[in-house]
CSV table of C-alpha atoms and ligand atoms in Angstrom, one decimal:
chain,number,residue,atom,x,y,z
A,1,UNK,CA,0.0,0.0,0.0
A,2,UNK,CA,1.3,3.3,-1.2
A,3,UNK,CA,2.3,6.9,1.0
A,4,UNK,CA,1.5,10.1,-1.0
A,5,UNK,CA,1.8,13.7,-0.2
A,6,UNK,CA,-0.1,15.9,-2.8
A,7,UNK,CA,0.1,19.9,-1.9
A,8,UNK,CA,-2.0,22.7,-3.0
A,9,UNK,CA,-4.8,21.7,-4.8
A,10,UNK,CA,-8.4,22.1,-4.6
A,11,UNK,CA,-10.7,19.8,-3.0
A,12,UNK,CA,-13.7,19.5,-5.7
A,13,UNK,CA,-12.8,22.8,-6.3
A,14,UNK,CA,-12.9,24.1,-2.5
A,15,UNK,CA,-10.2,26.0,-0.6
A,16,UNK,CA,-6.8,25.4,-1.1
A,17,UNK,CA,-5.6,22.2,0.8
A,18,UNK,CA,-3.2,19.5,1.1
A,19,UNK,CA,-4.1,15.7,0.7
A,20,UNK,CA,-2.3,12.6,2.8
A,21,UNK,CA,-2.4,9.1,1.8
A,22,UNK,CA,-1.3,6.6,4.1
A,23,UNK,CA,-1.3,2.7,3.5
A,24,UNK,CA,-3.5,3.4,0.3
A,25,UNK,CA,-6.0,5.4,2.5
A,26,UNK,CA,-7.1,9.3,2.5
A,27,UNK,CA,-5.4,9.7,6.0
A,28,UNK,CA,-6.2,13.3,5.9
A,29,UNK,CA,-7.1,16.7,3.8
A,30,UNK,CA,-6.3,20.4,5.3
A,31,UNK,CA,-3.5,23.2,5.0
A,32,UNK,CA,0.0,22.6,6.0
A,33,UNK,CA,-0.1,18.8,6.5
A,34,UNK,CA,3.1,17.0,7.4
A,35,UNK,CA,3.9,13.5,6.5
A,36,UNK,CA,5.9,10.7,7.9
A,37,UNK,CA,9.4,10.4,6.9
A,38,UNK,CA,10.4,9.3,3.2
A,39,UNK,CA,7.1,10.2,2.1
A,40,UNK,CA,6.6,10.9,-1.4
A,41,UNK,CA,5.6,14.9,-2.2
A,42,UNK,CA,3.3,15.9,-5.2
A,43,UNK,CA,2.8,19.6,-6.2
A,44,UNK,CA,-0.5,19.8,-7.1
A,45,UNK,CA,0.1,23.6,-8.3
A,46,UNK,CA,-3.9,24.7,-7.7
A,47,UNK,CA,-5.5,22.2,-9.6
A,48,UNK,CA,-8.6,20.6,-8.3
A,49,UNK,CA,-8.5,17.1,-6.8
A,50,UNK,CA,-11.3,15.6,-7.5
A,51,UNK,CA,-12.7,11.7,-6.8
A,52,UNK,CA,-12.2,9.8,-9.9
A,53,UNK,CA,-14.2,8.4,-12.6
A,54,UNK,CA,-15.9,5.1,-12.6
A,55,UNK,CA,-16.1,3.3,-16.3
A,56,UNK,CA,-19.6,1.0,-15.4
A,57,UNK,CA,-20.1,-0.5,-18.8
A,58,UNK,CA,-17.3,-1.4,-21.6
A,59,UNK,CA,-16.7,-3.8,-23.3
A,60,UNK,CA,-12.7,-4.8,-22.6
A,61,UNK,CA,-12.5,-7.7,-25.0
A,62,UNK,CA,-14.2,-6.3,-28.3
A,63,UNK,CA,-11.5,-2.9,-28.0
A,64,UNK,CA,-9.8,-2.6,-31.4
A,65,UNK,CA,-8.1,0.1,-30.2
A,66,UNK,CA,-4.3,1.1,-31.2
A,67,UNK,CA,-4.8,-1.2,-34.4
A,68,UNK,CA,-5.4,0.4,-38.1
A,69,UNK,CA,-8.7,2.4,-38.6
A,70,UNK,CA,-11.3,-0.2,-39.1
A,71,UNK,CA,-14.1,0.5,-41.6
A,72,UNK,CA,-17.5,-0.1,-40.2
A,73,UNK,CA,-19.5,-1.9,-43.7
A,74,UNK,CA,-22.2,-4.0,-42.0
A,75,UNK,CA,-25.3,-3.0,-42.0
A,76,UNK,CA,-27.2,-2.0,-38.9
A,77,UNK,CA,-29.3,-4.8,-37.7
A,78,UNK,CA,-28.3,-7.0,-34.0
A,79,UNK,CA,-27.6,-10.4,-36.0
A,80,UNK,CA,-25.7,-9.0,-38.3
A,81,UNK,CA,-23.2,-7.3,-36.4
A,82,UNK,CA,-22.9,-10.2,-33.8
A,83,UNK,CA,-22.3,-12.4,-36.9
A,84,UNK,CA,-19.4,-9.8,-38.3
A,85,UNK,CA,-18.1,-9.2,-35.0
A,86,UNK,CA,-17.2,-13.3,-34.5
A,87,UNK,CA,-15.8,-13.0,-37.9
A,88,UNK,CA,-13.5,-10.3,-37.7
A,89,UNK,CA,-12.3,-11.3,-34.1
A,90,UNK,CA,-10.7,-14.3,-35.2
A,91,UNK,CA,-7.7,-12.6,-37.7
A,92,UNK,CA,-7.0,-9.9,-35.4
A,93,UNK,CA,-3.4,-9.6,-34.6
A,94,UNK,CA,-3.1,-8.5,-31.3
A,95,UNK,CA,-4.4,-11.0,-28.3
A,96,UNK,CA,-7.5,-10.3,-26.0
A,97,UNK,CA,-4.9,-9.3,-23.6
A,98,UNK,CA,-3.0,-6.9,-25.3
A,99,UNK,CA,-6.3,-4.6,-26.8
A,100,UNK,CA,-7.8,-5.3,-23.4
A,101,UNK,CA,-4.7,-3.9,-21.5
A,102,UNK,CA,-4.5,-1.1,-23.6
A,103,UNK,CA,-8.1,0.3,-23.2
A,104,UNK,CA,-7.8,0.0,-19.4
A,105,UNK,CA,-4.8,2.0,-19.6
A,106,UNK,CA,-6.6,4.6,-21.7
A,107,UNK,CA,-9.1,4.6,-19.0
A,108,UNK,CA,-6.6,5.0,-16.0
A,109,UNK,CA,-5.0,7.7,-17.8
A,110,UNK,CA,-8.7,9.6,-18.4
A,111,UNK,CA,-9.4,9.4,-14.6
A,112,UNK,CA,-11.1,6.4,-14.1
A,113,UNK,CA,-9.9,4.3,-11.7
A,114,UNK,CA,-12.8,1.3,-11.5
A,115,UNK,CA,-13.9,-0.5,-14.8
A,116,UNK,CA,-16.8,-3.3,-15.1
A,117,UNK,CA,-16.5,-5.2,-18.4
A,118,UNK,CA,-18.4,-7.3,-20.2
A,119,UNK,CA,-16.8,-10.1,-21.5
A,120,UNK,CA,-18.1,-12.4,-24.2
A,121,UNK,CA,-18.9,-15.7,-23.6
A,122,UNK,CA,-20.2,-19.1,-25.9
A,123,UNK,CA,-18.7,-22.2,-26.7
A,124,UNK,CA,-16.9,-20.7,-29.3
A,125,UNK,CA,-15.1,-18.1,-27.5
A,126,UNK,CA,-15.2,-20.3,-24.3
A,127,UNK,CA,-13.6,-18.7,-21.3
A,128,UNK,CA,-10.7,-17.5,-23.7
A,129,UNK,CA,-11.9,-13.8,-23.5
A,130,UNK,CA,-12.2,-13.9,-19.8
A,131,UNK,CA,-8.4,-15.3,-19.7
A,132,UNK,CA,-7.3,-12.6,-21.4
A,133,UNK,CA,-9.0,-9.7,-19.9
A,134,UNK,CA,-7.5,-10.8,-16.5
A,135,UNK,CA,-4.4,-11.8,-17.8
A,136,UNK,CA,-4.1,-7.9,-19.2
A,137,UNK,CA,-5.3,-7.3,-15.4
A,138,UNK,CA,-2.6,-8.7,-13.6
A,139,UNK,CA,0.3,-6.8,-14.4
A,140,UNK,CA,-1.8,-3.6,-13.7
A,141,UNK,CA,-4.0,-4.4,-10.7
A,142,UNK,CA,-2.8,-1.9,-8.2
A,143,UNK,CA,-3.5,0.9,-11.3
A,144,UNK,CA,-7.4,0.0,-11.6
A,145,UNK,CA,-10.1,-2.1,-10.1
A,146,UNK,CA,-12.0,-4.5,-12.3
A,147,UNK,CA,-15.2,-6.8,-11.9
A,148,UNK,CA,-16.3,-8.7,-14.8
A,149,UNK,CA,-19.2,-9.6,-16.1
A,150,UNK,CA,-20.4,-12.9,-18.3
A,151,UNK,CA,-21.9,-11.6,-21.3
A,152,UNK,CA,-23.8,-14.4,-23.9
A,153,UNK,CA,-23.1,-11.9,-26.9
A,154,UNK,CA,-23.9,-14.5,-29.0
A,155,UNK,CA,-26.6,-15.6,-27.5
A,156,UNK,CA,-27.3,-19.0,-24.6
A,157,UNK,CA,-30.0,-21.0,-24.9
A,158,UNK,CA,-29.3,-21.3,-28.6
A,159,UNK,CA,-25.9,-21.7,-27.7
A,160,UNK,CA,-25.8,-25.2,-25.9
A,161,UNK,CA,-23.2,-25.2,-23.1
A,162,UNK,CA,-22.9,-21.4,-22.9
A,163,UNK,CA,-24.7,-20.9,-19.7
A,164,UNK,CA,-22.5,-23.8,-18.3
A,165,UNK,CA,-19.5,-21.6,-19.3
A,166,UNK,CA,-21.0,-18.5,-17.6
A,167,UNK,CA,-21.7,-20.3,-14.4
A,168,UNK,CA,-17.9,-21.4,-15.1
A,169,UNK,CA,-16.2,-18.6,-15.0
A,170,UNK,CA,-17.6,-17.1,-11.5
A,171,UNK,CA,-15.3,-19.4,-10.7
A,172,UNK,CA,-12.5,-17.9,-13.0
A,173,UNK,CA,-12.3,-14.0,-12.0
A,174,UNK,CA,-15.9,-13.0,-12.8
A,175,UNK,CA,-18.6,-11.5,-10.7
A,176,UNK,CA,-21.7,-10.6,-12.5
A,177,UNK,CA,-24.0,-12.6,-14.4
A,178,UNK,CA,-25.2,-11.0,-17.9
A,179,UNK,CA,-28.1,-11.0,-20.6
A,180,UNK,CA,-28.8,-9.7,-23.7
A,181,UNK,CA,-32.2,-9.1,-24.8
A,182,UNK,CA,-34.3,-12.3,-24.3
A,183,UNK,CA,-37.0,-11.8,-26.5
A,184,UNK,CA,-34.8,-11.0,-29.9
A,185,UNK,CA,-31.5,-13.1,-29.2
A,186,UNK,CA,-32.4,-16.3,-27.5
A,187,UNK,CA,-36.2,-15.8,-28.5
A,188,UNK,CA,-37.2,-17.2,-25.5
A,189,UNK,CA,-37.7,-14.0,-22.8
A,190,UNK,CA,-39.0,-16.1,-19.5
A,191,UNK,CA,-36.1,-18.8,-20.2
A,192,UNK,CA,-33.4,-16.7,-20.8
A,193,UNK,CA,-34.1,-14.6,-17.5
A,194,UNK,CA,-34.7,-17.7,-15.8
A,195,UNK,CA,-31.6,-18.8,-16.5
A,196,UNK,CA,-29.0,-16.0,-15.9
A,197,UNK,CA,-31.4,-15.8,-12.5
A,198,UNK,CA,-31.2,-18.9,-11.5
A,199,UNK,CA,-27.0,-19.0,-12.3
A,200,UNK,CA,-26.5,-15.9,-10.2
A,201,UNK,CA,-28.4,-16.6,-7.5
A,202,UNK,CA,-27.1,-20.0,-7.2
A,203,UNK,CA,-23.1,-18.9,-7.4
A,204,UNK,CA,-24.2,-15.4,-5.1
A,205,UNK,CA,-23.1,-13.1,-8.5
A,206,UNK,CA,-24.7,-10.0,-9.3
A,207,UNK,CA,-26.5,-9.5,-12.6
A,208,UNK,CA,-26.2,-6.7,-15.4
A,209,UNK,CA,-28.5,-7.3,-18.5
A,210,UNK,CA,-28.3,-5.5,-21.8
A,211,UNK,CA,-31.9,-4.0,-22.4
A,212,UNK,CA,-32.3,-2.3,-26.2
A,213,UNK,CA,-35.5,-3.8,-26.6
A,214,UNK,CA,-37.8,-0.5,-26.8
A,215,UNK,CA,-41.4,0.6,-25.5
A,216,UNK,CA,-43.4,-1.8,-24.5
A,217,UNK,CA,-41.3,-4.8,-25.2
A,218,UNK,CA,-38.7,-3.6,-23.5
A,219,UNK,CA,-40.7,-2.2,-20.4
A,220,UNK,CA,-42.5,-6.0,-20.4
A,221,UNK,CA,-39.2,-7.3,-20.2
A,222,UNK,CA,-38.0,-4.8,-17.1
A,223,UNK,CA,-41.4,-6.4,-15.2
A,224,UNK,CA,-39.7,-9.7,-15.7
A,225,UNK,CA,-36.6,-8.3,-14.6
A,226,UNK,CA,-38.5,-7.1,-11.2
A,227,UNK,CA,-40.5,-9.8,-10.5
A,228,UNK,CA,-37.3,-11.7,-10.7
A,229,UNK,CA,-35.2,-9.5,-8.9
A,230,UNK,CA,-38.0,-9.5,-6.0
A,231,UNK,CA,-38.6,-13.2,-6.0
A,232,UNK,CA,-34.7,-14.0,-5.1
A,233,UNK,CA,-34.8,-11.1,-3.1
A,234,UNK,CA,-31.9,-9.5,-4.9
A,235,UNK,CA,-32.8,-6.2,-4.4
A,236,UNK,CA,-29.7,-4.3,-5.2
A,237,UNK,CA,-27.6,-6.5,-7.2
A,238,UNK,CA,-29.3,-6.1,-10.4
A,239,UNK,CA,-29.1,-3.6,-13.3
A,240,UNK,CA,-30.2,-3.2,-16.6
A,241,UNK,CA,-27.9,-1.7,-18.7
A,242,UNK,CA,-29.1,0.6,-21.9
A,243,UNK,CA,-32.8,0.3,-21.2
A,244,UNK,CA,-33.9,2.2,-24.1
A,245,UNK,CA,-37.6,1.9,-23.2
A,246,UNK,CA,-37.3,4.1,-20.5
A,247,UNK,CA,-36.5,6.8,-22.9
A,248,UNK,CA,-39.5,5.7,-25.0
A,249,UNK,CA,-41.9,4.3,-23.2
A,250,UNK,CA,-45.5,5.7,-22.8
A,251,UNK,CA,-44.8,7.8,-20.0
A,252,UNK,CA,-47.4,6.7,-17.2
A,253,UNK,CA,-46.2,3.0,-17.4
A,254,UNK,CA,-42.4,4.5,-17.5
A,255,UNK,CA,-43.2,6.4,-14.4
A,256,UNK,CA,-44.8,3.1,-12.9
A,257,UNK,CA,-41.3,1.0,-13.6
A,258,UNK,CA,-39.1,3.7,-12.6
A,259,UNK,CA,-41.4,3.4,-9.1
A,260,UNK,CA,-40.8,0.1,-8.9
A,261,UNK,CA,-37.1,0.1,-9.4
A,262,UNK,CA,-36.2,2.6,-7.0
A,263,UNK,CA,-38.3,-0.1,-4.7
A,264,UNK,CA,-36.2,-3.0,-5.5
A,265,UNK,CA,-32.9,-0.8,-6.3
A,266,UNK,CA,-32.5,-2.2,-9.6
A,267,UNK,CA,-29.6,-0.1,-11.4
A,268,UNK,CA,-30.1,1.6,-14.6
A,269,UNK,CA,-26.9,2.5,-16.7
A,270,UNK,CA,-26.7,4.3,-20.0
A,271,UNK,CA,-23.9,5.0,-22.2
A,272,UNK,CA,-26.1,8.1,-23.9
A,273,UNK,CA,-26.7,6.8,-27.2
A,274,UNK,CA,-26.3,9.7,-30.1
A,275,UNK,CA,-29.3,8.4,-31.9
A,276,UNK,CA,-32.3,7.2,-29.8
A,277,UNK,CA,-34.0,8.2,-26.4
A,278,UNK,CA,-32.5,7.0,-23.5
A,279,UNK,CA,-34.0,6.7,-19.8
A,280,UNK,CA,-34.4,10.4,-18.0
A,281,UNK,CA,-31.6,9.8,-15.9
A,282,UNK,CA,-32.3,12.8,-13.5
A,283,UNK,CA,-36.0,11.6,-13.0
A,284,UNK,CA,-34.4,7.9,-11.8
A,285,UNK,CA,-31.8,9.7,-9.7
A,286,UNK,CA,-34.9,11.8,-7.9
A,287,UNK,CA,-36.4,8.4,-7.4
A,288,UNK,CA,-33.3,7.1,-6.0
A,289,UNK,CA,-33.1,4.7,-9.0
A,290,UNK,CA,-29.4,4.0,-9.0
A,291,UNK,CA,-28.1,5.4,-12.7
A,292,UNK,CA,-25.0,6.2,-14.2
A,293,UNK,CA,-23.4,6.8,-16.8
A,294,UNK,CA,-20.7,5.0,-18.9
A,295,UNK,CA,-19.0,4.3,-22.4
A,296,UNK,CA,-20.5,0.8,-23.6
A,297,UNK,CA,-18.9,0.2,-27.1
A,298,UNK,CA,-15.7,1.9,-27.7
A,299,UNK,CA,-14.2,1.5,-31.4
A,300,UNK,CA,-14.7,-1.6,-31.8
A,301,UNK,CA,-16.9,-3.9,-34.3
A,302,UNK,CA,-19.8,-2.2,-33.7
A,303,UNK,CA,-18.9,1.7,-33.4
A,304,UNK,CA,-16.0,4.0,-34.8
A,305,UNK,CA,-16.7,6.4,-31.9
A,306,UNK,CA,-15.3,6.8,-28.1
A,307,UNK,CA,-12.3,7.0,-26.4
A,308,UNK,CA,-12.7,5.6,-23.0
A,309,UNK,CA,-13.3,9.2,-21.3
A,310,UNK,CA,-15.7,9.4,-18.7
A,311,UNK,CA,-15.4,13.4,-18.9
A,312,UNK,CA,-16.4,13.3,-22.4
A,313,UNK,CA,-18.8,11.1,-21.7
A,314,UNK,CA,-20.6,13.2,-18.6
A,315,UNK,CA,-20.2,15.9,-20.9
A,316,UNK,CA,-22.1,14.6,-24.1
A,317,UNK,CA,-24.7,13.3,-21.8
A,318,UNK,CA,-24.9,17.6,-20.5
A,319,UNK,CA,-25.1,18.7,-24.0
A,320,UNK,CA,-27.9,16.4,-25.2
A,321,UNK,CA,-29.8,17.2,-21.8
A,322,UNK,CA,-29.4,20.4,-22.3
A,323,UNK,CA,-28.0,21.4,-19.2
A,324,UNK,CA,-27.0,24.6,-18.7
A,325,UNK,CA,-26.3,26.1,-15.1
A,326,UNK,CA,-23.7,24.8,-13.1
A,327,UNK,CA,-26.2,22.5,-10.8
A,328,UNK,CA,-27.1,20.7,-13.5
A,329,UNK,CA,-23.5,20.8,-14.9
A,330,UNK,CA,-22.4,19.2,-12.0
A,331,UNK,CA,-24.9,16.5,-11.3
A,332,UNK,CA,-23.6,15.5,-15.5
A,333,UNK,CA,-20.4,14.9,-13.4
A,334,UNK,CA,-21.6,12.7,-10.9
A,335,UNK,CA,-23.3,10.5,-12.9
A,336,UNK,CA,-19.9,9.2,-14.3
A,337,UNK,CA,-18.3,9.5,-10.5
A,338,UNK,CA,-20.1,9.2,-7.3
A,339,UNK,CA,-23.1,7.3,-8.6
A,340,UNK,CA,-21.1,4.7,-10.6
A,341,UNK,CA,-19.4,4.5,-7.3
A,342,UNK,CA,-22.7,4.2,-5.6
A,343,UNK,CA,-24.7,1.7,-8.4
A,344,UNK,CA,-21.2,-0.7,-8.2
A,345,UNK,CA,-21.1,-0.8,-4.5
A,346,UNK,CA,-17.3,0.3,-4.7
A,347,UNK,CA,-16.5,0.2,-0.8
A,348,UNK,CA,-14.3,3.4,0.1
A,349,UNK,CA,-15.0,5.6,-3.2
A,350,UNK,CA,-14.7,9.3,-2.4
A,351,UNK,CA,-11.8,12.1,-1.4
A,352,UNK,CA,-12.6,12.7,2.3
A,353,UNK,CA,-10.9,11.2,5.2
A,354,UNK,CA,-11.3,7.3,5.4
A,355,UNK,CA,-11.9,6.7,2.0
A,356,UNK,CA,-9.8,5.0,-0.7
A,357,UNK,CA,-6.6,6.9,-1.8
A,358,UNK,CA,-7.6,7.6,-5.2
A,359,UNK,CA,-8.6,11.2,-7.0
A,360,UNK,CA,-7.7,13.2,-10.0
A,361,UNK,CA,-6.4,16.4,-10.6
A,362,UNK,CA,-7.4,18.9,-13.4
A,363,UNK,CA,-6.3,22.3,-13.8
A,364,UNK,CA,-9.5,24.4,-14.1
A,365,UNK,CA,-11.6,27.1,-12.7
A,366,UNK,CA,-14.0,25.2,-11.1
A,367,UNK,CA,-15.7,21.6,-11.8
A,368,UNK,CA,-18.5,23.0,-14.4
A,369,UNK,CA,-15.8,24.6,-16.6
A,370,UNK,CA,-13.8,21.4,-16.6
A,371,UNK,CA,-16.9,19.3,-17.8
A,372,UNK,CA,-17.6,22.0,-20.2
A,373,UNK,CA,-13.8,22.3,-21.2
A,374,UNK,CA,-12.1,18.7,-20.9
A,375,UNK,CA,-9.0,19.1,-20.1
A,376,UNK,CA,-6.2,16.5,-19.9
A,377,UNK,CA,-6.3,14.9,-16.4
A,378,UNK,CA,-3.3,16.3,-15.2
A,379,UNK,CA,-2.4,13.5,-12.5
A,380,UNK,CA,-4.2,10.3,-12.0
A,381,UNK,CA,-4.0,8.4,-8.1
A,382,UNK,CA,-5.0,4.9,-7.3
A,383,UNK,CA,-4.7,4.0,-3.8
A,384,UNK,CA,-2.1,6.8,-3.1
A,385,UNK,CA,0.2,5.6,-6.0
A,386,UNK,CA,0.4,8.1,-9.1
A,387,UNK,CA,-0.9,5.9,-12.1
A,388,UNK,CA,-1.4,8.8,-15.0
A,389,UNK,CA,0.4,12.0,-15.2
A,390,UNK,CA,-0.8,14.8,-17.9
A,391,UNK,CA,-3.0,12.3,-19.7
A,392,UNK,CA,-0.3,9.5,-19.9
A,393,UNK,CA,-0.5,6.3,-18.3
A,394,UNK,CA,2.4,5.7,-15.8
A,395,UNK,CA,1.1,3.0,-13.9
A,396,UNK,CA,2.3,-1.1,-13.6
A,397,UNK,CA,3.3,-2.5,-16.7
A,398,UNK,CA,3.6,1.6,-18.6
A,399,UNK,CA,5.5,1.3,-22.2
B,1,ZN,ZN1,-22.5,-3.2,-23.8
């Protein structure tokens, strides 16, 4: 566990103060602080320190990121791009491990410090993907945390021996159970829930289901999803992920579901997608629907677009919200900080006293400009050791 002394910055853009990390902990934060002996000293130089970023949805394993520009020619359509994704993944020439590790460092060096991924599974892929996600993981484990999560891509039931994999690898590093819509993939809604219920309940995982089904298909599908959740009485270890038919739903059965979420605490992320509705975030947070915000597909297969950027991200999700004042510029923020933090159950997240040792520093004028502006995150900290510096990854395993 790692000692760090960083001076003169500002506290989510409070007074002037210093910040002490000690065994990996926020020890303390105030003026003047001394530290023991051979402590290392950072001169924050009046940025502001804020907690970091938390990446709730990507997708570690599809990354094509660093190789040539790859032209996107298949036509819209879930099949399809499934189908041309398989196809293209098996000539690539770099490993699982070596796009994988090189999209988490992208996200270290953007300020998040927490990723969930999830990671394809089927008999054809078989645990390979997971094995080299975590294998990327290891030599950069004190940079970032990561949970996984078993994703059927391809699809389960009609994919014989897939869901035995998924229950497999909760064994093998991952955490969370996932789904993909079950009426349009598997064809089979009730099954395909039942299933990735039954799995996760049974090995104590969590769940996190892809949801693009819209309207009323979609919000039938969310009932499922509840009376599920409530059943196993896993309030609070589910979330849907997407959920486009909030966003598009008639609105008195949309304010019905996002009742009964809040009442089961059944999470709702969205990566803000450019073309379509997606769920009124600030509604579900006034609920006290957990909701946040994250990147999904970053230039991969199925999308040209991203960068791994949780800023950017908070920021895109401002501008087609229309947000304007620096309230609402600032709740934009926390939906790709505090309440990832909050809808992962990440023990210790936050820059007070007590908490983990982990913030970022951006030189700004205050935390609405630097959502507005986007400026390179001018020092990254995991667990009091400095893993980014000036929008560079510096961390374990750095080229
Ligand atoms: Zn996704």
């Amino acid at each position: 566990m790692s000692n760090l002394l960083i001076t003169n910055v500002r506290p989510e853009d409070g007074a002037a103060a210093d910040v002490l990390i000690l065994d990996g902990k926020i020890s303390a934060i105030g003026t003047g602080l001394r530290a023991p002996a051979g402590t290392p000293a950072h001169d924050g130089g009046g940025a502001i320190a804020m907690a970091p970023f938390v990446e709730a949805h990507v997708h570690l394993d599809k990354i094509l990121w660093g190789l040539p520009w790859h032209s996107i020619n298949v036509p819209a359509g879930l099949r399809a791009m499934i189908d041309n994704e398989v196809e293209i993944r098996r000539n690539l020439p770099w490993s699982v491990e070596d796009r994988a590790g090189r999209l988490m460092r992208q996200c270290v060096a953007m300020g998040s410090t927490h990723i969930r991924s999830h990671i394809d599974i089927s008999t054809f892929y078989k645990l390979d993907n997971i094995h080299g996600v975590l294998a990327a993981w290891e030599k950069m484990k004190d940079a970032v945390g990561l949970e996984l999560v078993a994703f059927p891509q391809t699809g389960m039931l009609i994919d014989p021996g897939c869901a035995e994999l998924m229950e497999a690898s909760i064994d093998e590093g991952a955490s969370v159970i996932g789904g993909i819509d079950p009426g349009t993939i598997d064809g089979d809604t009730k099954g395909h829930l039942d299933k990735i219920f039954d799995i996760a309940h049974r090995k104590s995982a969590k769940i996190d289901i892809h949801l693009h089904e819209p309207g009323e298909l979609g919000l039938y599908e969310m009932n499922l999803i509840c009376d599920r959740t409530k059943a196993l009485g896993m309030n609070g270890r589910v979330v849907v992920s997407h959920a486009f038919c909030l966003g598009d739903g008639p609105a008195a059965k949309v304010s019905a579901m996002i009742e009964r979420l809040a009442d089961l605490q059944i999470g709702i992320i969205s990566a803000v997608p450019g073309e379509i509705a997606f769920p009124p975030m600030f509604d579900l947070a006034k609920a006290n629907v957990p909701c946040a915000l994250a990147s999904d597909s970053i230039r991969d297969t199925w999308n040209p677009h991203g960068n791994g950027d949780m800023l950017d991200r908070c920021w895109l999700f401002s501008f087609r919200n229309w947000c304007r004042t620096d309230n609402e510029l600032l709740a934009c923020l926390d939906m790709g900080r505090s309440r990832g933090a909050d809808l992962l159950d990440l023990k210790g997240y936050g820059l007070a006293p007590g908490c983990e040792g982990s913030l970022v520093l951006v030189n700004g004028e205050n935390r609405a400009q630097v959502l507005v502006d986007r400026p390179a995150r001018a020092l990254v900290v995991k667990a009091g050791r400095i893993v980014a510096e000036n929008g560079r990854y510096s961390g374990p395993g750095a080229a």
